[in-house]
mmCIF file of C-alpha atoms and ligand atoms in Angstrom:
data_model
loop_
_atom_site.group_PDB
_atom_site.id
_atom_site.type_symbol
_atom_site.label_atom_id
_atom_site.label_comp_id
_atom_site.label_asym_id
_atom_site.label_seq_id
_atom_site.Cartn_x
_atom_site.Cartn_y
_atom_site.Cartn_z
ATOM 1 C CA UNK A 1 13.709 22.598 -27.009
ATOM 2 C CA UNK A 2 14.258 19.854 -24.415
ATOM 3 C CA UNK A 3 13.546 22.118 -21.432
ATOM 4 C CA UNK A 4 9.792 22.527 -21.782
ATOM 5 C CA UNK A 5 8.831 18.829 -21.599
ATOM 6 C CA UNK A 6 11.202 18.337 -18.655
ATOM 7 C CA UNK A 7 9.553 21.132 -16.702
ATOM 8 C CA UNK A 8 6.126 19.808 -17.544
ATOM 9 C CA UNK A 9 7.113 16.350 -16.383
ATOM 10 C CA UNK A 10 8.450 17.702 -13.120
ATOM 11 C CA UNK A 11 5.191 19.563 -12.453
ATOM 12 C CA UNK A 12 3.257 16.318 -13.040
ATOM 13 C CA UNK A 13 5.560 14.442 -10.664
ATOM 14 C CA UNK A 14 5.166 17.073 -7.977
ATOM 15 C CA UNK A 15 1.391 17.152 -8.323
ATOM 16 C CA UNK A 16 1.345 13.336 -8.297
ATOM 17 C CA UNK A 17 3.479 13.154 -5.124
ATOM 18 C CA UNK A 18 1.379 15.772 -3.397
ATOM 19 C CA UNK A 19 -1.981 14.167 -4.261
ATOM 20 C CA UNK A 20 -0.719 10.676 -3.463
ATOM 21 C CA UNK A 21 0.446 11.813 -0.025
ATOM 22 C CA UNK A 22 -2.882 13.590 0.561
ATOM 23 C CA UNK A 23 -4.759 10.337 -0.148
ATOM 24 C CA UNK A 24 -2.445 8.077 1.857
ATOM 25 C CA UNK A 25 -2.435 10.385 4.889
ATOM 26 C CA UNK A 26 -6.224 10.582 4.769
ATOM 27 C CA UNK A 27 -6.264 14.311 3.978
ATOM 28 C CA UNK A 28 -8.752 13.283 1.295
ATOM 29 C CA UNK A 29 -11.343 10.746 2.425
ATOM 30 C CA UNK A 30 -12.376 7.637 0.468
ATOM 31 C CA UNK A 31 -15.128 8.407 -1.993
ATOM 32 C CA UNK A 32 -14.394 12.149 -1.875
ATOM 33 C CA UNK A 33 -14.827 13.888 -5.182
ATOM 34 C CA UNK A 34 -11.733 15.610 -6.583
ATOM 35 C CA UNK A 35 -12.272 18.620 -8.821
ATOM 36 C CA UNK A 36 -9.369 19.269 -11.166
ATOM 37 C CA UNK A 37 -10.078 23.034 -11.262
ATOM 38 C CA UNK A 38 -9.915 23.276 -7.464
ATOM 39 C CA UNK A 39 -6.724 21.204 -7.301
ATOM 40 C CA UNK A 40 -5.144 23.517 -9.910
ATOM 41 C CA UNK A 41 -5.809 26.621 -7.879
ATOM 42 C CA UNK A 42 -4.796 24.987 -4.578
ATOM 43 C CA UNK A 43 -1.518 23.704 -6.006
ATOM 44 C CA UNK A 44 -0.853 26.744 -8.200
ATOM 45 C CA UNK A 45 -0.394 24.723 -11.386
ATOM 46 C CA UNK A 46 -2.186 24.410 -14.718
ATOM 47 C CA UNK A 47 -4.749 21.764 -15.631
ATOM 48 C CA UNK A 48 -2.385 19.532 -17.663
ATOM 49 C CA UNK A 49 -0.130 18.290 -14.824
ATOM 50 C CA UNK A 50 -3.181 17.787 -12.593
ATOM 51 C CA UNK A 51 -4.881 15.657 -15.261
ATOM 52 C CA UNK A 52 -1.733 13.649 -15.852
ATOM 53 C CA UNK A 53 -1.193 13.099 -12.125
ATOM 54 C CA UNK A 54 -4.813 11.959 -11.657
ATOM 55 C CA UNK A 55 -4.467 9.502 -14.526
ATOM 56 C CA UNK A 56 -1.298 8.113 -12.959
ATOM 57 C CA UNK A 57 -3.099 7.749 -9.604
ATOM 58 C CA UNK A 58 -5.990 5.986 -11.352
ATOM 59 C CA UNK A 59 -3.576 3.425 -12.822
ATOM 60 C CA UNK A 60 -2.280 2.849 -9.307
ATOM 61 C CA UNK A 61 -5.811 2.376 -8.008
ATOM 62 C CA UNK A 62 -5.784 5.381 -5.684
ATOM 63 C CA UNK A 63 -8.410 7.370 -7.584
ATOM 64 C CA UNK A 64 -11.318 6.325 -9.770
ATOM 65 C CA UNK A 65 -12.145 8.319 -12.869
ATOM 66 C CA UNK A 66 -15.780 8.055 -13.943
ATOM 67 C CA UNK A 67 -16.031 9.845 -17.291
ATOM 68 C CA UNK A 68 -19.622 11.000 -16.783
ATOM 69 C CA UNK A 69 -19.583 11.942 -13.124
ATOM 70 C CA UNK A 70 -16.071 12.908 -12.072
ATOM 71 C CA UNK A 71 -12.974 11.761 -10.227
ATOM 72 C CA UNK A 72 -13.099 10.244 -6.755
ATOM 73 C CA UNK A 73 -10.660 9.045 -4.126
ATOM 74 C CA UNK A 74 -10.777 5.234 -4.364
ATOM 75 C CA UNK A 75 -12.532 3.155 -1.767
ATOM 76 C CA UNK A 76 -11.585 -0.447 -1.067
ATOM 77 C CA UNK A 77 -14.235 -3.113 -0.466
ATOM 78 C CA UNK A 78 -13.845 -6.239 1.669
ATOM 79 C CA UNK A 79 -13.969 -8.324 -1.535
ATOM 80 C CA UNK A 80 -11.128 -6.291 -3.102
ATOM 81 C CA UNK A 81 -9.048 -6.819 0.016
ATOM 82 C CA UNK A 82 -9.704 -10.561 0.219
ATOM 83 C CA UNK A 83 -8.603 -10.944 -3.390
ATOM 84 C CA UNK A 84 -5.532 -8.776 -2.844
ATOM 85 C CA UNK A 85 -4.439 -10.865 0.160
ATOM 86 C CA UNK A 86 -4.927 -14.099 -1.795
ATOM 87 C CA UNK A 87 -2.635 -12.810 -4.553
ATOM 88 C CA UNK A 88 -0.205 -11.500 -1.970
ATOM 89 C CA UNK A 89 0.063 -14.957 -0.397
ATOM 90 C CA UNK A 90 0.718 -16.572 -3.784
ATOM 91 C CA UNK A 91 3.422 -14.031 -4.658
ATOM 92 C CA UNK A 92 5.160 -14.262 -1.280
ATOM 93 C CA UNK A 93 5.090 -18.058 -1.340
ATOM 94 C CA UNK A 94 6.713 -18.011 -4.759
ATOM 95 C CA UNK A 95 9.308 -15.441 -3.619
ATOM 96 C CA UNK A 96 9.928 -17.502 -0.460
ATOM 97 C CA UNK A 97 10.680 -20.626 -2.473
ATOM 98 C CA UNK A 98 13.178 -18.708 -4.603
ATOM 99 C CA UNK A 99 14.679 -17.069 -1.500
ATOM 100 C CA UNK A 100 15.323 -20.493 0.058
ATOM 101 C CA UNK A 101 17.366 -21.465 -2.980
ATOM 102 C CA UNK A 102 19.399 -18.251 -2.735
ATOM 103 C CA UNK A 103 19.766 -18.024 1.033
ATOM 104 C CA UNK A 104 23.028 -16.459 2.329
ATOM 105 C CA UNK A 105 24.373 -15.266 5.715
ATOM 106 C CA UNK A 106 23.912 -11.666 4.433
ATOM 107 C CA UNK A 107 20.232 -12.334 3.818
ATOM 108 C CA UNK A 108 19.927 -13.631 7.365
ATOM 109 C CA UNK A 109 21.628 -10.518 8.809
ATOM 110 C CA UNK A 110 19.384 -8.217 6.808
ATOM 111 C CA UNK A 111 16.171 -9.855 7.996
ATOM 112 C CA UNK A 112 17.361 -9.944 11.632
ATOM 113 C CA UNK A 113 18.189 -6.204 11.482
ATOM 114 C CA UNK A 114 14.664 -5.551 10.239
ATOM 115 C CA UNK A 115 13.185 -7.738 13.002
ATOM 116 C CA UNK A 116 15.083 -5.652 15.575
ATOM 117 C CA UNK A 117 13.771 -2.404 14.064
ATOM 118 C CA UNK A 118 10.224 -3.811 13.953
ATOM 119 C CA UNK A 119 10.358 -4.743 17.651
ATOM 120 C CA UNK A 120 10.548 -1.065 18.704
ATOM 121 C CA UNK A 121 7.403 0.186 20.478
ATOM 122 C CA UNK A 122 4.943 2.259 18.448
ATOM 123 C CA UNK A 123 3.660 5.137 20.576
ATOM 124 C CA UNK A 124 2.890 7.890 18.078
ATOM 125 C CA UNK A 125 1.947 8.551 14.478
ATOM 126 C CA UNK A 126 5.570 9.032 13.456
ATOM 127 C CA UNK A 127 6.639 5.686 14.934
ATOM 128 C CA UNK A 128 3.603 4.122 13.272
ATOM 129 C CA UNK A 129 4.681 5.419 9.867
ATOM 130 C CA UNK A 130 8.233 4.153 10.430
ATOM 131 C CA UNK A 131 6.911 0.787 11.517
ATOM 132 C CA UNK A 132 4.769 0.468 8.388
ATOM 133 C CA UNK A 133 7.793 1.361 6.240
ATOM 134 C CA UNK A 134 9.998 -1.243 7.973
ATOM 135 C CA UNK A 135 7.203 -3.783 7.632
ATOM 136 C CA UNK A 136 7.011 -3.225 3.887
ATOM 137 C CA UNK A 137 10.824 -3.368 3.756
ATOM 138 C CA UNK A 138 10.768 -6.740 5.532
ATOM 139 C CA UNK A 139 8.449 -8.218 2.921
ATOM 140 C CA UNK A 140 10.271 -6.578 0.016
ATOM 141 C CA UNK A 141 13.551 -8.018 1.364
ATOM 142 C CA UNK A 142 12.117 -11.468 0.649
ATOM 143 C CA UNK A 143 11.714 -10.465 -3.005
ATOM 144 C CA UNK A 144 15.250 -9.029 -3.078
ATOM 145 C CA UNK A 145 16.672 -12.262 -1.675
ATOM 146 C CA UNK A 146 14.563 -14.143 -4.229
ATOM 147 C CA UNK A 147 16.247 -11.929 -6.857
ATOM 148 C CA UNK A 148 12.987 -11.451 -8.709
ATOM 149 C CA UNK A 149 12.355 -7.943 -9.981
ATOM 150 C CA UNK A 150 9.067 -8.856 -11.671
ATOM 151 C CA UNK A 151 7.598 -10.453 -8.571
ATOM 152 C CA UNK A 152 8.737 -7.443 -6.531
ATOM 153 C CA UNK A 153 6.968 -5.026 -8.882
ATOM 154 C CA UNK A 154 3.765 -7.064 -8.784
ATOM 155 C CA UNK A 155 3.922 -7.150 -5.008
ATOM 156 C CA UNK A 156 4.451 -3.384 -4.751
ATOM 157 C CA UNK A 157 1.496 -2.651 -7.000
ATOM 158 C CA UNK A 158 -0.699 -4.754 -4.687
ATOM 159 C CA UNK A 159 0.492 -3.069 -1.568
ATOM 160 C CA UNK A 160 -1.088 0.265 -2.425
ATOM 161 C CA UNK A 161 -4.529 -1.198 -1.784
ATOM 162 C CA UNK A 162 -3.446 -2.590 1.539
ATOM 163 C CA UNK A 163 -2.007 0.802 2.500
ATOM 164 C CA UNK A 164 -5.286 2.528 1.631
ATOM 165 C CA UNK A 165 -7.239 0.059 3.722
ATOM 166 C CA UNK A 166 -4.812 0.367 6.617
ATOM 167 C CA UNK A 167 -5.014 4.145 6.848
ATOM 168 C CA UNK A 168 -8.789 3.866 6.878
ATOM 169 C CA UNK A 169 -8.754 1.385 9.727
ATOM 170 C CA UNK A 170 -9.488 2.255 13.322
ATOM 171 C CA UNK A 171 -6.348 1.241 15.221
ATOM 172 C CA UNK A 172 -4.245 4.186 16.327
ATOM 173 C CA UNK A 173 -0.780 4.322 17.913
ATOM 174 C CA UNK A 174 -0.777 3.506 21.621
ATOM 175 C CA UNK A 175 -4.033 1.491 21.569
ATOM 176 C CA UNK A 176 -4.210 -1.992 23.114
ATOM 177 C CA UNK A 177 -5.551 -3.375 19.826
ATOM 178 C CA UNK A 178 -2.496 -2.161 17.958
ATOM 179 C CA UNK A 179 -0.088 -3.438 20.631
ATOM 180 C CA UNK A 180 -1.605 -6.928 20.454
ATOM 181 C CA UNK A 181 -1.494 -6.916 16.685
ATOM 182 C CA UNK A 182 2.168 -5.845 16.620
ATOM 183 C CA UNK A 183 3.172 -8.514 19.169
ATOM 184 C CA UNK A 184 1.481 -11.150 17.031
ATOM 185 C CA UNK A 185 3.018 -9.717 13.858
ATOM 186 C CA UNK A 186 6.523 -9.882 15.352
ATOM 187 C CA UNK A 187 6.138 -13.585 16.254
ATOM 188 C CA UNK A 188 4.945 -14.327 12.740
ATOM 189 C CA UNK A 189 7.855 -12.455 11.135
ATOM 190 C CA UNK A 190 10.266 -14.394 13.383
ATOM 191 C CA UNK A 191 8.690 -17.691 12.275
ATOM 192 C CA UNK A 192 9.219 -16.680 8.625
ATOM 193 C CA UNK A 193 12.928 -15.935 9.223
ATOM 194 C CA UNK A 194 13.368 -19.150 11.220
ATOM 195 C CA UNK A 195 11.849 -21.256 8.421
ATOM 196 C CA UNK A 196 14.198 -19.606 5.909
ATOM 197 C CA UNK A 197 17.186 -20.315 8.157
ATOM 198 C CA UNK A 198 16.132 -23.943 8.557
ATOM 199 C CA UNK A 199 15.762 -24.231 4.790
ATOM 200 C CA UNK A 200 12.262 -25.666 5.184
ATOM 201 C CA UNK A 201 9.868 -24.885 2.320
ATOM 202 C CA UNK A 202 6.925 -26.465 4.172
ATOM 203 C CA UNK A 203 7.512 -24.407 7.336
ATOM 204 C CA UNK A 204 8.045 -21.255 5.301
ATOM 205 C CA UNK A 205 4.788 -21.670 3.370
ATOM 206 C CA UNK A 206 2.879 -22.327 6.544
ATOM 207 C CA UNK A 207 4.485 -19.319 8.320
ATOM 208 C CA UNK A 208 3.674 -17.042 5.380
ATOM 209 C CA UNK A 209 0.087 -18.309 5.239
ATOM 210 C CA UNK A 210 -0.418 -17.802 8.981
ATOM 211 C CA UNK A 211 0.993 -14.264 8.789
ATOM 212 C CA UNK A 212 -0.888 -13.112 5.721
ATOM 213 C CA UNK A 213 -4.231 -14.641 6.703
ATOM 214 C CA UNK A 214 -3.981 -13.139 10.194
ATOM 215 C CA UNK A 215 -3.039 -9.731 8.727
ATOM 216 C CA UNK A 216 -6.092 -9.882 6.483
ATOM 217 C CA UNK A 217 -8.382 -10.826 9.385
ATOM 218 C CA UNK A 218 -6.971 -7.966 11.547
ATOM 219 C CA UNK A 219 -7.417 -5.436 8.791
ATOM 220 C CA UNK A 220 -10.979 -6.532 8.020
ATOM 221 C CA UNK A 221 -11.857 -6.467 11.725
ATOM 222 C CA UNK A 222 -10.422 -2.949 12.068
ATOM 223 C CA UNK A 223 -12.294 -1.790 8.975
ATOM 224 C CA UNK A 224 -15.500 -3.360 10.291
ATOM 225 C CA UNK A 225 -15.033 -1.578 13.618
ATOM 226 C CA UNK A 226 -14.934 1.666 11.747
ATOM 227 C CA UNK A 227 -17.979 0.675 9.651
ATOM 228 C CA UNK A 228 -16.305 1.698 6.477
ATOM 229 C CA UNK A 229 -18.674 2.884 3.820
ATOM 230 C CA UNK A 230 -18.340 0.946 0.603
ATOM 231 C CA UNK A 231 -18.216 2.775 -2.742
ATOM 232 C CA UNK A 232 -21.154 5.102 -3.294
ATOM 233 C CA UNK A 233 -20.243 6.493 -6.660
ATOM 234 C CA UNK A 234 -23.682 6.671 -8.208
ATOM 235 C CA UNK A 235 -23.146 9.205 -10.975
ATOM 236 C CA UNK A 236 -25.549 12.109 -10.446
ATOM 237 C CA UNK A 237 -27.820 12.219 -13.478
ATOM 238 C CA UNK A 238 -27.564 15.961 -14.020
ATOM 239 C CA UNK A 239 -23.765 15.917 -13.993
ATOM 240 C CA UNK A 240 -22.642 15.337 -17.554
ATOM 241 C CA UNK A 241 -19.510 17.410 -17.805
ATOM 242 C CA UNK A 242 -16.247 15.501 -17.714
ATOM 243 C CA UNK A 243 -14.142 17.255 -15.104
ATOM 244 C CA UNK A 244 -10.846 15.452 -15.560
HETATM 245 ZN ZN1 ZN B 1 4.461 -8.611 7.800
#
C-alpha cells in the first residue's frame, strides 16, 4: 500500500530535478513555452509527475503557469532583480549582525577556506559552475554562523532569481569582463570577512552594501549587454486549452 505513493513521489522528484537543471543550464530559454505532453514523452513518464514538477517549479519562480495560455520558462525583469537585491541586502545585513554576536575562530577558518577556493582562476564552464557554488556557500555560511534557519531559507528562495538572471547574462569564462568582476568580488568578500573579524557592525554593513550593490550593477550591465527580452507572455486568443 505504501509503495505506490513513494514511487510516484520519486518520479516527481526526478522530473523536477531534470526540468530545473534544464532551466538553470539554459537548455530551455526564458519565455519558452513548455508543453506537458511533450515533456512526458521526452522524459518517458506520465502526465501526473510532470504536472506536479511544474507546479513545484512555479512555486520556486522558475516557470510561470498561465491557466489560459500555457506554461512558460520564467523571465526576470530588471525591476524584479532590483527588488530581489534590496531584500537580499536586508537579509544579509540582519544575518551579519547575528553572525557578529556569534563569531568564533571556527567561523573565521571556514570563511577563509572559502576565500581561498574563490580565488582560483575561472577558465572554463566547469570552473565557473564551481565558483558560483562556492560563492553561494560563502553567503550561506554567514547565515549558518548567524544560526538562523529561517533567514537562510528566505535567502535561498531569493537566490533562484539571481541564478536565472546570471545564466542569462553575457559574461563567459575566460572573458576580461568576468576576470575584472571576479577580482572585484574577491576584494569585497575579503572586506566582509575582515569586518566580521574586527567585530565592527558599521564596517560589515558597509562592506555588505558595497558588495551587493556592485553585484546588482554588474548583473544588470551584463543583462543589458545581452539585450534581454522582457516577458512577452501575451496569451494567444485562440489558445484556450489548459495544458498543465
Ligand atoms: Zn558574494
